[in-house]
Coordinates of C-alpha atoms in Angstrom, one line a residue:
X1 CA -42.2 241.5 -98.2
X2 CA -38.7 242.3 -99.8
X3 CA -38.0 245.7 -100.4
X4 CA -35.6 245.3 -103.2
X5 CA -38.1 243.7 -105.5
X6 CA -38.9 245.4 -108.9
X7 CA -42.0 243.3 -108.7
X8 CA -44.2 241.4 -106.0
X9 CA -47.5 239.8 -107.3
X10 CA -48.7 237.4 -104.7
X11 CA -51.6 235.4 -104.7
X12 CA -53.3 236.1 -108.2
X13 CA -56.1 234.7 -109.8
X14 CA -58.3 235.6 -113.0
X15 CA -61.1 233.8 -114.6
X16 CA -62.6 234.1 -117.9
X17 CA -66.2 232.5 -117.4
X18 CA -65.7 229.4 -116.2
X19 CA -62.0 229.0 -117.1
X20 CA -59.4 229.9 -114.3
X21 CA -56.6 231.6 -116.1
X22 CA -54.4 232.3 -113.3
X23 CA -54.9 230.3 -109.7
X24 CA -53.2 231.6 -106.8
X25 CA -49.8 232.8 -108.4
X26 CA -46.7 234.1 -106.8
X27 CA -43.8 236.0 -108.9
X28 CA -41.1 237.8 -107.5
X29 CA -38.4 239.7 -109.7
X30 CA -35.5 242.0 -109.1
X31 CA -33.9 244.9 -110.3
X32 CA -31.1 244.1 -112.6
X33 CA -32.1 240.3 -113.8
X34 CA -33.9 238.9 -116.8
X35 CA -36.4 236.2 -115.4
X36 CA -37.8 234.1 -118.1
X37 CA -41.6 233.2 -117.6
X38 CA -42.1 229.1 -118.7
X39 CA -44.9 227.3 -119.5
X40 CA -46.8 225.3 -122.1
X41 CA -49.7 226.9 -123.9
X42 CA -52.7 227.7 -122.0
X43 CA -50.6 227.9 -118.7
X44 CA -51.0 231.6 -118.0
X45 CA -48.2 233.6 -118.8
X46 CA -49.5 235.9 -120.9
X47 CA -52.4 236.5 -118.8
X48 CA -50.3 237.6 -115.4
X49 CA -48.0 239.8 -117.7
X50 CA -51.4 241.3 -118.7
X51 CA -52.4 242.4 -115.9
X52 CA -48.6 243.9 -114.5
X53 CA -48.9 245.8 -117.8
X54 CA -52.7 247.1 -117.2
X55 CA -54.4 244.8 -119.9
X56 CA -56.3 242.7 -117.1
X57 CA -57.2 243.8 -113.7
X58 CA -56.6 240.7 -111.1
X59 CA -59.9 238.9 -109.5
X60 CA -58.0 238.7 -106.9
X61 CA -54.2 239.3 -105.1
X62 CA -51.8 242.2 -104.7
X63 CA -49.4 243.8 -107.2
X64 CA -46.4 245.4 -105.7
X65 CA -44.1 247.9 -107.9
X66 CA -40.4 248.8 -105.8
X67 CA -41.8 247.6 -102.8
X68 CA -45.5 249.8 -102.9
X69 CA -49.0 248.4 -103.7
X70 CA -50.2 249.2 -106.8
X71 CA -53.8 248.9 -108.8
X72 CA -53.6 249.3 -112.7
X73 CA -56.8 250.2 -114.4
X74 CA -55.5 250.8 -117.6
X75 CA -51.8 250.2 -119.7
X76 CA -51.6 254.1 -119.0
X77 CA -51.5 252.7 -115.2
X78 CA -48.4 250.4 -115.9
X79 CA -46.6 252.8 -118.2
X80 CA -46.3 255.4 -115.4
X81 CA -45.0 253.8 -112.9
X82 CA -42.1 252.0 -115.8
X83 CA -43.2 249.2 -117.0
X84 CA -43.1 248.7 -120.4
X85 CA -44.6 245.8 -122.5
X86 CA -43.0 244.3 -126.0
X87 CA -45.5 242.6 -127.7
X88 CA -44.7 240.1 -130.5
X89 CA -46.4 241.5 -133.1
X90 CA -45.1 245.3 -132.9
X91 CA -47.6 248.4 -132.2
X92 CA -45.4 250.4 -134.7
X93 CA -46.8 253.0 -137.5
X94 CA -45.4 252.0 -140.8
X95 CA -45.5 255.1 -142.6
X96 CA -43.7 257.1 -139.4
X97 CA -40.1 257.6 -138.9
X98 CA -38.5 255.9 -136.0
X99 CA -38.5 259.5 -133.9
X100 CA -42.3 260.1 -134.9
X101 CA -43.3 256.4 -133.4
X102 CA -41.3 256.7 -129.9
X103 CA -43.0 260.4 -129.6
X104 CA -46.6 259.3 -130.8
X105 CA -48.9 259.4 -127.7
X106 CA -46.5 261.3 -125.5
X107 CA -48.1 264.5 -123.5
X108 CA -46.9 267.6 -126.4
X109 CA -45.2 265.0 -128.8
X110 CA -45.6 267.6 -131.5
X111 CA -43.8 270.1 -129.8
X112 CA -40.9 268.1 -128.8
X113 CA -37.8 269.8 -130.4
X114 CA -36.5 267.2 -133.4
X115 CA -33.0 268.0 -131.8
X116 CA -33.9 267.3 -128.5
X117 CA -35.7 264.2 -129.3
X118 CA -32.3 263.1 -131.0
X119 CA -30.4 263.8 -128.8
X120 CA -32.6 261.5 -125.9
X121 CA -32.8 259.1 -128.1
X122 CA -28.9 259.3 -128.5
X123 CA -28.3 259.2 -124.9
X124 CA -30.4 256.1 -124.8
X125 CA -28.5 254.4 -127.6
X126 CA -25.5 254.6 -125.8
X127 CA -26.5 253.6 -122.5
X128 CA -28.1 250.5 -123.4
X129 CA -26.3 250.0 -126.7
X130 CA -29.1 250.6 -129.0
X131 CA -28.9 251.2 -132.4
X132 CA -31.4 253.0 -134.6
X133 CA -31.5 255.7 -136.6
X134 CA -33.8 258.2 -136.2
X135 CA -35.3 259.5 -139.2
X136 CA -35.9 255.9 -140.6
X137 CA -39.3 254.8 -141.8
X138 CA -40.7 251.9 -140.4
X139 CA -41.2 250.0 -143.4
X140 CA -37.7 250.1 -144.1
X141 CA -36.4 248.6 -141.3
X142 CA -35.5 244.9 -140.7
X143 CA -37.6 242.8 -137.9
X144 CA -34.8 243.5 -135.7
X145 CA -34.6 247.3 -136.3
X146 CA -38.5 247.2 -135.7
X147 CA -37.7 245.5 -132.1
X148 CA -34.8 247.9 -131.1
X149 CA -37.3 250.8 -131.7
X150 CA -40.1 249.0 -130.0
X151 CA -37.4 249.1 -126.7
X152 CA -36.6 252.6 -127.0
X153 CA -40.1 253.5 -127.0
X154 CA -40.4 252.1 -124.0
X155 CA -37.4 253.3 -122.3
X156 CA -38.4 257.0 -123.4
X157 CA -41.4 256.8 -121.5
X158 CA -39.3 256.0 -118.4
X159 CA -39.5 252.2 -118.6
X160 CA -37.5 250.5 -115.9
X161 CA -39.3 247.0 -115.9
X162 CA -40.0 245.4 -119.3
X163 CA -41.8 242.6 -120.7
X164 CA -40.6 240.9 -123.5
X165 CA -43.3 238.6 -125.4
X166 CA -41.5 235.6 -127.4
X167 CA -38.7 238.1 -128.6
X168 CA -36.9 235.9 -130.8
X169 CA -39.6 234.6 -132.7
X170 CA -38.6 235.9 -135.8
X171 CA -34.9 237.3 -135.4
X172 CA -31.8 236.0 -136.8
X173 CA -29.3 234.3 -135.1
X174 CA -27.5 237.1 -135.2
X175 CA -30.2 239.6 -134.6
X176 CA -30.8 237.5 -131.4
X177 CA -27.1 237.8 -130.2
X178 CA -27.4 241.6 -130.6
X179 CA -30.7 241.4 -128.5
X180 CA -29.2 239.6 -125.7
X181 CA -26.4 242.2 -125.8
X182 CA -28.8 244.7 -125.4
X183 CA -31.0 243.0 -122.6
X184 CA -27.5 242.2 -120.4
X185 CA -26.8 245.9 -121.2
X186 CA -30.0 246.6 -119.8
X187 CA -29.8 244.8 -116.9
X188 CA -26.3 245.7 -116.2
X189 CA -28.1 249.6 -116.2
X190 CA -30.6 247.8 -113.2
X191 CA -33.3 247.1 -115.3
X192 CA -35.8 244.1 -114.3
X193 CA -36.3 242.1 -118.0
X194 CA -39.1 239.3 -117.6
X195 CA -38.7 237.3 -121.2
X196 CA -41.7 235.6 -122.3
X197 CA -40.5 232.3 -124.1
X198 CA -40.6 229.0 -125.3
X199 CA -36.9 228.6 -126.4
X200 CA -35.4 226.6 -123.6
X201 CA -32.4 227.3 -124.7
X202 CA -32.4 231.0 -125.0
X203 CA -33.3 230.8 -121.4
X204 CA -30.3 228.9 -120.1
X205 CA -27.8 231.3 -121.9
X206 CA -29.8 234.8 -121.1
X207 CA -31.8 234.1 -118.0
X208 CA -30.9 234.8 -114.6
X209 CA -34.1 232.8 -112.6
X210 CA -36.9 231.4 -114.1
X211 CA -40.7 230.6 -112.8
X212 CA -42.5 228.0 -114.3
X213 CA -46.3 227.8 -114.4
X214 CA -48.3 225.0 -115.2
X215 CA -52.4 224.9 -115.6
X216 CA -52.8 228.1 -114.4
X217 CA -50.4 227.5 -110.9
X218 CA -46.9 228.6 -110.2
X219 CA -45.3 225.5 -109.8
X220 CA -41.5 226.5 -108.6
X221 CA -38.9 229.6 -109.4
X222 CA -35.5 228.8 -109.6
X223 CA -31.6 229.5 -110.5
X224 CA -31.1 228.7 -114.3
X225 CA -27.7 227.8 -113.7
X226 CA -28.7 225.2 -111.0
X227 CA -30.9 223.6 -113.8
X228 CA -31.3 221.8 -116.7
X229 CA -33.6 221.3 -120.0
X230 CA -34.9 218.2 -118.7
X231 CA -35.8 219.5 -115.5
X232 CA -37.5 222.5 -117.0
X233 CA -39.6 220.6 -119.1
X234 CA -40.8 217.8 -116.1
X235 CA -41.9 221.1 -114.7
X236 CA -43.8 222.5 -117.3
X237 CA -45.9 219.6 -118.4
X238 CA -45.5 217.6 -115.2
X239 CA -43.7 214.4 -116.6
X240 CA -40.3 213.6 -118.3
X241 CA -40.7 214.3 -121.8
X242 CA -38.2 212.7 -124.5
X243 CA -36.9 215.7 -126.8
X244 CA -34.8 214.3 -129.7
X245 CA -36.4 215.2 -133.0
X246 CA -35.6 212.1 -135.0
X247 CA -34.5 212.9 -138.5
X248 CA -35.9 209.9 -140.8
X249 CA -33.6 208.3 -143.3
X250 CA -35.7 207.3 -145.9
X251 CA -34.9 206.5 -150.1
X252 CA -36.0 209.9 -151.9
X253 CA -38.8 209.2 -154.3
X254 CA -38.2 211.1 -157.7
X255 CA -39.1 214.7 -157.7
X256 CA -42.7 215.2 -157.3
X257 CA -43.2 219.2 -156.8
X258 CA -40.7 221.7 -159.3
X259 CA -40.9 225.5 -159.1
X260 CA -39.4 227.0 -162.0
X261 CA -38.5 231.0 -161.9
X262 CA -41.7 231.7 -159.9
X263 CA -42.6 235.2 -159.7
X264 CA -45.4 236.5 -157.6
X265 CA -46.9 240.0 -157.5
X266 CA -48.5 242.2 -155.2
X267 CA -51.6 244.5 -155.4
X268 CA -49.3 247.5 -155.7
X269 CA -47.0 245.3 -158.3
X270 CA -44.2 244.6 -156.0
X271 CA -42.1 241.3 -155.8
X272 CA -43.1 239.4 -152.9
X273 CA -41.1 235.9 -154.7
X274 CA -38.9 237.1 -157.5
X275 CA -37.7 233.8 -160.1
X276 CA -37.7 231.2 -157.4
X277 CA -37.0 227.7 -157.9
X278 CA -36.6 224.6 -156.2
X279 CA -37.5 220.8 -156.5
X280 CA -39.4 218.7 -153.7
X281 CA -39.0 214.9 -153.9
X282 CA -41.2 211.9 -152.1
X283 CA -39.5 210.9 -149.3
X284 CA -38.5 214.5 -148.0
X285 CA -38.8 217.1 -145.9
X286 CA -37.7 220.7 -147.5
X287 CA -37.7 223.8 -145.0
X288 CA -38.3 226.9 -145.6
X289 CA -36.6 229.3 -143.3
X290 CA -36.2 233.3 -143.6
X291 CA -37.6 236.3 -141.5
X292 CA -41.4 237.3 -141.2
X293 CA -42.7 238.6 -145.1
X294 CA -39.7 237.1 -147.3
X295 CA -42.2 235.3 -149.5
X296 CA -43.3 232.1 -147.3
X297 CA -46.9 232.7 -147.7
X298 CA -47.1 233.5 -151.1
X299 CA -45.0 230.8 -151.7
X300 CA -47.3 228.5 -150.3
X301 CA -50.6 230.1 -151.3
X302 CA -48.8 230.4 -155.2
X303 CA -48.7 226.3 -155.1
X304 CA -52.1 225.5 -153.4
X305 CA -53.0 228.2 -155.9
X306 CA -54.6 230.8 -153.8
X307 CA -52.5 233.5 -155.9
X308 CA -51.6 232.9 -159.5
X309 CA -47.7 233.5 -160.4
X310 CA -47.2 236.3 -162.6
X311 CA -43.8 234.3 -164.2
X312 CA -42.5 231.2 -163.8
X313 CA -43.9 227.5 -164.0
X314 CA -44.8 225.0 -160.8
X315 CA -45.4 221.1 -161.7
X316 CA -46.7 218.6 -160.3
X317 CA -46.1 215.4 -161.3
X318 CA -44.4 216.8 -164.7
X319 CA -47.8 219.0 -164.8
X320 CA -48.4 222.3 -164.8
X321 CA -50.4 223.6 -162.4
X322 CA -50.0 227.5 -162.0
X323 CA -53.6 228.7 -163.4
X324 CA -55.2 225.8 -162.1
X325 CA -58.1 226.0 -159.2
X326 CA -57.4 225.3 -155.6
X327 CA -60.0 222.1 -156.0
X328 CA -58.2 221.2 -159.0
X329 CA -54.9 221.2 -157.2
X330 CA -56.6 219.4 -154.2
X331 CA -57.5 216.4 -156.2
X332 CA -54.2 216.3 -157.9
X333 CA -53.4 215.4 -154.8
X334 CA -51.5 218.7 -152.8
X335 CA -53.2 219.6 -149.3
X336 CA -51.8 222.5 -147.9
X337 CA -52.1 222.9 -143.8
X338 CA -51.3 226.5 -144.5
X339 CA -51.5 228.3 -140.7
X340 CA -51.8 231.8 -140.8
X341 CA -51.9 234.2 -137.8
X342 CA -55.8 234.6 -138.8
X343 CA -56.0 231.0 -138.0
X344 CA -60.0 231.0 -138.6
X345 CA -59.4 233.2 -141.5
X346 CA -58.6 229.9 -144.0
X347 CA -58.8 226.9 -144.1
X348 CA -61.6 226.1 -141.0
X349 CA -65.5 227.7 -140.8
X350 CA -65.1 228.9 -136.5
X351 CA -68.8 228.8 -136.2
X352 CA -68.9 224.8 -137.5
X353 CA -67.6 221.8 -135.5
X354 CA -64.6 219.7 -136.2
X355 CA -67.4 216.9 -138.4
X356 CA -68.5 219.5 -140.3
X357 CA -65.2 221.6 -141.2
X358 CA -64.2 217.7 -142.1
X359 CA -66.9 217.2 -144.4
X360 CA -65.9 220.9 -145.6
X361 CA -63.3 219.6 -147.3
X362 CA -63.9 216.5 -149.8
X363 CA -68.0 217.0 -149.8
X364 CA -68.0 217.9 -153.2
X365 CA -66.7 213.9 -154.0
X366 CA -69.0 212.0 -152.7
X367 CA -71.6 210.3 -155.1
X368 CA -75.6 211.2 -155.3
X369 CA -77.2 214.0 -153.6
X370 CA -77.4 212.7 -150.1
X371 CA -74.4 213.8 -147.9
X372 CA -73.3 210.9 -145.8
X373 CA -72.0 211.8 -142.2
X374 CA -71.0 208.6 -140.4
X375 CA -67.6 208.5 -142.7
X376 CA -66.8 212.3 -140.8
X377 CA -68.0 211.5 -137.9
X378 CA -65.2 208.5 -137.4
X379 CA -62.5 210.8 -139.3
X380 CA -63.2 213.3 -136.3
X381 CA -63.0 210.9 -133.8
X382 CA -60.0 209.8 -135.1
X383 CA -58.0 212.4 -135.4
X384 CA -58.9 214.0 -131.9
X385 CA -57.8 210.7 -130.1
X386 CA -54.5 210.4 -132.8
X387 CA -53.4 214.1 -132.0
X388 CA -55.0 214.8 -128.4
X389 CA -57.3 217.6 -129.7
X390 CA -58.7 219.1 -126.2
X391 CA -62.3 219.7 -126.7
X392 CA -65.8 219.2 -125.3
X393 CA -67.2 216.9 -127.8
X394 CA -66.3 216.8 -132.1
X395 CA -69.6 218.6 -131.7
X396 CA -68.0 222.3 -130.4
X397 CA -67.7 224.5 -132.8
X398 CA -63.8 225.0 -133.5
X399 CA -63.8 228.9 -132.2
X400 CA -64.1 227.8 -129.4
X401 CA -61.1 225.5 -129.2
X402 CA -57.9 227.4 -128.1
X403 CA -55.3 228.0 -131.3
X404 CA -53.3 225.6 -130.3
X405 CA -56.3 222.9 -130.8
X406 CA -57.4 224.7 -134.0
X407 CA -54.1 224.3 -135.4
X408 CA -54.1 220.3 -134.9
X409 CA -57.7 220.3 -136.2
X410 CA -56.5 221.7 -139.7
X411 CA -53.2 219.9 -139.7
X412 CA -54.6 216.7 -138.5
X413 CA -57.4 216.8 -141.6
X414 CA -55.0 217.8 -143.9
X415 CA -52.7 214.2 -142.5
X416 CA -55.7 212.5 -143.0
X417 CA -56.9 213.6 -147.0
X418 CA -53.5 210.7 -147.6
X419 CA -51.5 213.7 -149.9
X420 CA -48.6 213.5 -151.7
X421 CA -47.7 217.0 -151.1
X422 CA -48.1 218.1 -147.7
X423 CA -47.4 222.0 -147.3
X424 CA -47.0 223.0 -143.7
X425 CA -46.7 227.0 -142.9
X426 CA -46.0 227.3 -139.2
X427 CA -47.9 224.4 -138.1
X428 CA -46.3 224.6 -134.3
X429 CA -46.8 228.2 -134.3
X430 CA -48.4 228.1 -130.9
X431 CA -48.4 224.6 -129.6
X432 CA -46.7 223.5 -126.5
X433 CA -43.8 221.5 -126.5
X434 CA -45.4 218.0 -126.3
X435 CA -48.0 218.9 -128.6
X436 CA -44.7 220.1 -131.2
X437 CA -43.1 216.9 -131.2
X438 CA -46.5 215.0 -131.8
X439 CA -46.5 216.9 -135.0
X440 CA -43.3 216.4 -135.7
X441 CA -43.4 212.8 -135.4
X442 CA -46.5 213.0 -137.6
X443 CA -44.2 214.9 -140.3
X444 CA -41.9 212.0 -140.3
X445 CA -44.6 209.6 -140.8
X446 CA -45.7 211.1 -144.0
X447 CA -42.4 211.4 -145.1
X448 CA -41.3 207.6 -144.8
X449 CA -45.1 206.8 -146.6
X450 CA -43.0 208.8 -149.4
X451 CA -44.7 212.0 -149.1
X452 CA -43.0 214.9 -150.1
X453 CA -43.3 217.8 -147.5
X454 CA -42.6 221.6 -147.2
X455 CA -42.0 222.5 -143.6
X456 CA -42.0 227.0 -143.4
X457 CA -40.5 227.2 -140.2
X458 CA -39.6 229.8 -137.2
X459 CA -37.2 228.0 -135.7
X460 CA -33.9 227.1 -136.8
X461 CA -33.2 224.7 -134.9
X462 CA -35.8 222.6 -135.3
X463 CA -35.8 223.1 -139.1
X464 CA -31.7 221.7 -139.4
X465 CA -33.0 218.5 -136.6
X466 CA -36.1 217.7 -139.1
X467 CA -35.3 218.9 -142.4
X468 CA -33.2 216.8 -145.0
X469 CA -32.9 220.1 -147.1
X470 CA -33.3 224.1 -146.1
X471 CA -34.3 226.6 -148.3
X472 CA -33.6 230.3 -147.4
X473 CA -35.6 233.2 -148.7
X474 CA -35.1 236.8 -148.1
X475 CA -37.0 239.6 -149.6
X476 CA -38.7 237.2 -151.9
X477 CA -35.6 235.4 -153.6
X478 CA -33.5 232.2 -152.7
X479 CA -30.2 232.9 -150.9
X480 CA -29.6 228.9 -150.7
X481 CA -30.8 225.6 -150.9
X482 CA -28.7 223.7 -147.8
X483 CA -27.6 220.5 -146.2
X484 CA -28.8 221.3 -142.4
X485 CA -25.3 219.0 -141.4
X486 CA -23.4 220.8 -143.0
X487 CA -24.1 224.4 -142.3
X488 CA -24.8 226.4 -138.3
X489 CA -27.8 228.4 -137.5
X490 CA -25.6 231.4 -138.0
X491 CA -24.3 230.3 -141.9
X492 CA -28.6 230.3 -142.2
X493 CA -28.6 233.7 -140.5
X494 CA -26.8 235.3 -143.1
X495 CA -28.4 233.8 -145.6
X496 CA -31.7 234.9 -144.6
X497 CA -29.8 238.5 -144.5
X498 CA -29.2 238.1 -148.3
X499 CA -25.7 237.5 -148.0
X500 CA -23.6 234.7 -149.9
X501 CA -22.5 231.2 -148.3
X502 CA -18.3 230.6 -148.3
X503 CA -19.5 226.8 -147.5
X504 CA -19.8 225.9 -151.6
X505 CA -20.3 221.7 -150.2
X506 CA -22.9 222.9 -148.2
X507 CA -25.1 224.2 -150.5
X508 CA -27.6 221.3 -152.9

């Protein structure tokens, strides 16, 4: 064993039940890189950064922390001997100031000194080149604020080691560059960074060594700058995999979908979409891009007619649908594959199989009072062979499909109802990279049958490869509508920032 590693894990394994989450895994990292942790979904990451932060306790295997064995039984485990976990979705208090969340928990948080907590959190700023003030309440603060805090917290508590979990998900291009800044800073300070990810090419430019795992095995660590994408990827799924997202040229159908000054309110009366408008033709693919809660979902829920607008008219067809029922909408002809992190929560009954959440949908059309099965039972079929579902039988209930599989379960009925509007709300979020550009190909499909589709996207660069248009929101207005070849992912970053565009050709 080296003693100059930050971490050793050798040999782990965890089941769930039958299912062997981790199988005989090796990771080694040291002080002062960022090693990016690769693999599709299902392949075990999360699970072995679990247990190095004290979620999971091993089956089986040895943990080593700066060269001494180690047994977590709890986070509180991890945290005291400096490692620190990001999650995606941030463990932060809204209604707290930035200060009162890094001291929450802490042993006599309440009699910390507000001057001395500045002042440490000062010193941190500088050294790693963190920015944050404060006396800021959380709800304030921009997605990237919320992550910068999220790092001093852990670096208060002593963090040396830190796990960041997809941490670009929802940044900003240029949110992301200052994040990279800060994890080079950190590393420069001898930090060990271990980045979660399934941006391949945010691991070539901030990674320094990168293990891949595949079905639950370490398959091979190596040098990012002796490597490539394509090499990456024939280690992750095990074959070479073709990349390109083909953009389909297809003749735009006349408009189809119009918002006009759409205006949707909250409980607590609140703009979450304030006088937006756009038009959608046949033939198209319009994205939706902007950072997490800038409208997206009531957006889409506002057309499927979820939520009613308060102002402002949508047609359809040259008819007005805002009041209308979501059945009424549906047989107008809009399906919405709407894919919230709640993925159970709509759309799909978890404790029926894929036949019967099928039948869930368009039951009320068929004629008489018998219920005919065969028809779903074929659709089912179908669309687990067309879309590689990976379950037991179309008889397992959908809970207990990963969310990866209930995703292409919701999506792939949706394909199948033949719409004319097709609204998709993060319907990657969670799928592995082959599993992506099956979807994506599917997109395309619908688009050259003259479909018109709304794509709500993460990731930019996938939104300017697919989309024909992009529409940027940000705090519930429209900063653009754009030609994706004519604009960069950073001209999108600022419009998803609120500022204006100097590119006046770009814009359509």
């Amino acid at each position: 064993m080296q003693h100059n590693l930050a971490i050793e894990m050798r040999h782990i394994t965890k089941s769930f039940g039958d299912i062997k989450a981790n199988d005989d895994i090796n990771l080694e990292v040291i002080p002062g890189e960022v090693h990016a942790l690769l693999g599709e979904n299902g392949a075990g990451k999360t699970t072995l950064m679990n247990m190095l932060s004290g979620i999971y306790t091993p089956d089986s295997g040895e943990i080593f922390i700066n060269g001494e064995p180690v047994t977590f039984h709890s986070p509180a485990d991890s945290i005291r001997l400096g490692i620190g976990m990001i999650h995606q979705h941030f463990k932060l208090v809204d209604v707290m100031t930035a200060k009162e969340n890094i001291v929450i928990g802490q042993p006599s948080s309440f009699f910390t000194k507000g001057r001395e907590l500045a002042k440490k959190v000062k010193e941190l700023s500088d050294k790693y080149g963190l920015d944050i003030d404060p006396n800021k309440k959380v709800y304030d603060m921009s997605v990237g604020e919320k992550q910068t805090l999220e790092i001093i917290k852990v670096l208060y508590r002593g963090a040396k080691i830190l796990i960041l979990d997809e941490p670009t998900a929802v940044l900003t291009p240029q949110e992301i560059t200052k994040l990279f800044r800060v994890i080079n800073n950190m590393k420069e300070q001898g930090c060990a960074v271990v980045i979660i990810t399934h941006k391949l090419n945010e691991v070539m430019e901030i990674s320094d060594r990168v293990t891949v795992l595949r079905k639950g095995r370490s398959i091979d660590t190596v040098v990012t700058k002796d490597v490539n994408i394509p090499a990456l990827i024939e280690m992750m799924v095990g074959q070479k995999v073709d990349l390109s997202i083909h953009k389909e040229r297809t003749e735009k159908i006349e408009k189809i979908l119009e918002a006009d000054g759409v205006t949707v309110l909250n409980a607590e009366g609140k703009e979450m979409l304030s006088d937006v408008s756009f038009t959608l033709a046949g033939g198209e693919i319009l994205g939706v891009a902007g950072v997490a809660n800038s409208g997206q979902k009531e957006l889409c829920e506002s057309i499927a007619g979820l939520v009613r607008a308060d102002k402002g008219r949508i047609f359809f067809e040259g008819e007005n649908i805002v009041g209308k029922t979501p059945r009424d909408i549906i047989k107008l002809g809009i399906r919405m594959g709407f894919i919230p992190e709640d993925r159970l929560g709509m759309g799909l009954v978890g404790s029926m199989d894929i036949v019967n959440n099928m039948i869930l949908k368009d039951y009320q059309n068929q004629p008489g009072i018998r219920l005919r099965k065969g028809p779903y039972i074929e659709k089912a079929k179908k669309i687990v062979d067309a879309l590689d579902i990976q379950t037991p039988s179309i008889n397992t209930p959908v809970k207990k499909l990963s969310g990866g599989n209930i995703q292409k379960v919701l999506l792939g009925r949706e394909i199948d109802s033949a719409p004319k509007v097709l609204i998709t709300a993060y319907a990657v979020r969670g799928l592995d990279i082959g599993a992506s550009h099956k979807i994506y190909d599917l997109l395309n499909e619908q688009k050259k049958s003259g479909v018109g589709v709304l794509f709500v996207g993460e990731d930019l660069d996938v939104l300017m490869e697919l989309c024909d248009r992009i529409m940027v929101l940000c705090h519930g207005e429209v900063t653009g509508i754009v030609n994706p070849d004519k604009v960069t992912k950073e001209d999108i970053g600022l419009l998803m920032t609120g500022q204006k565009l100097a590119k006046e050709d770009a814009v359509v």
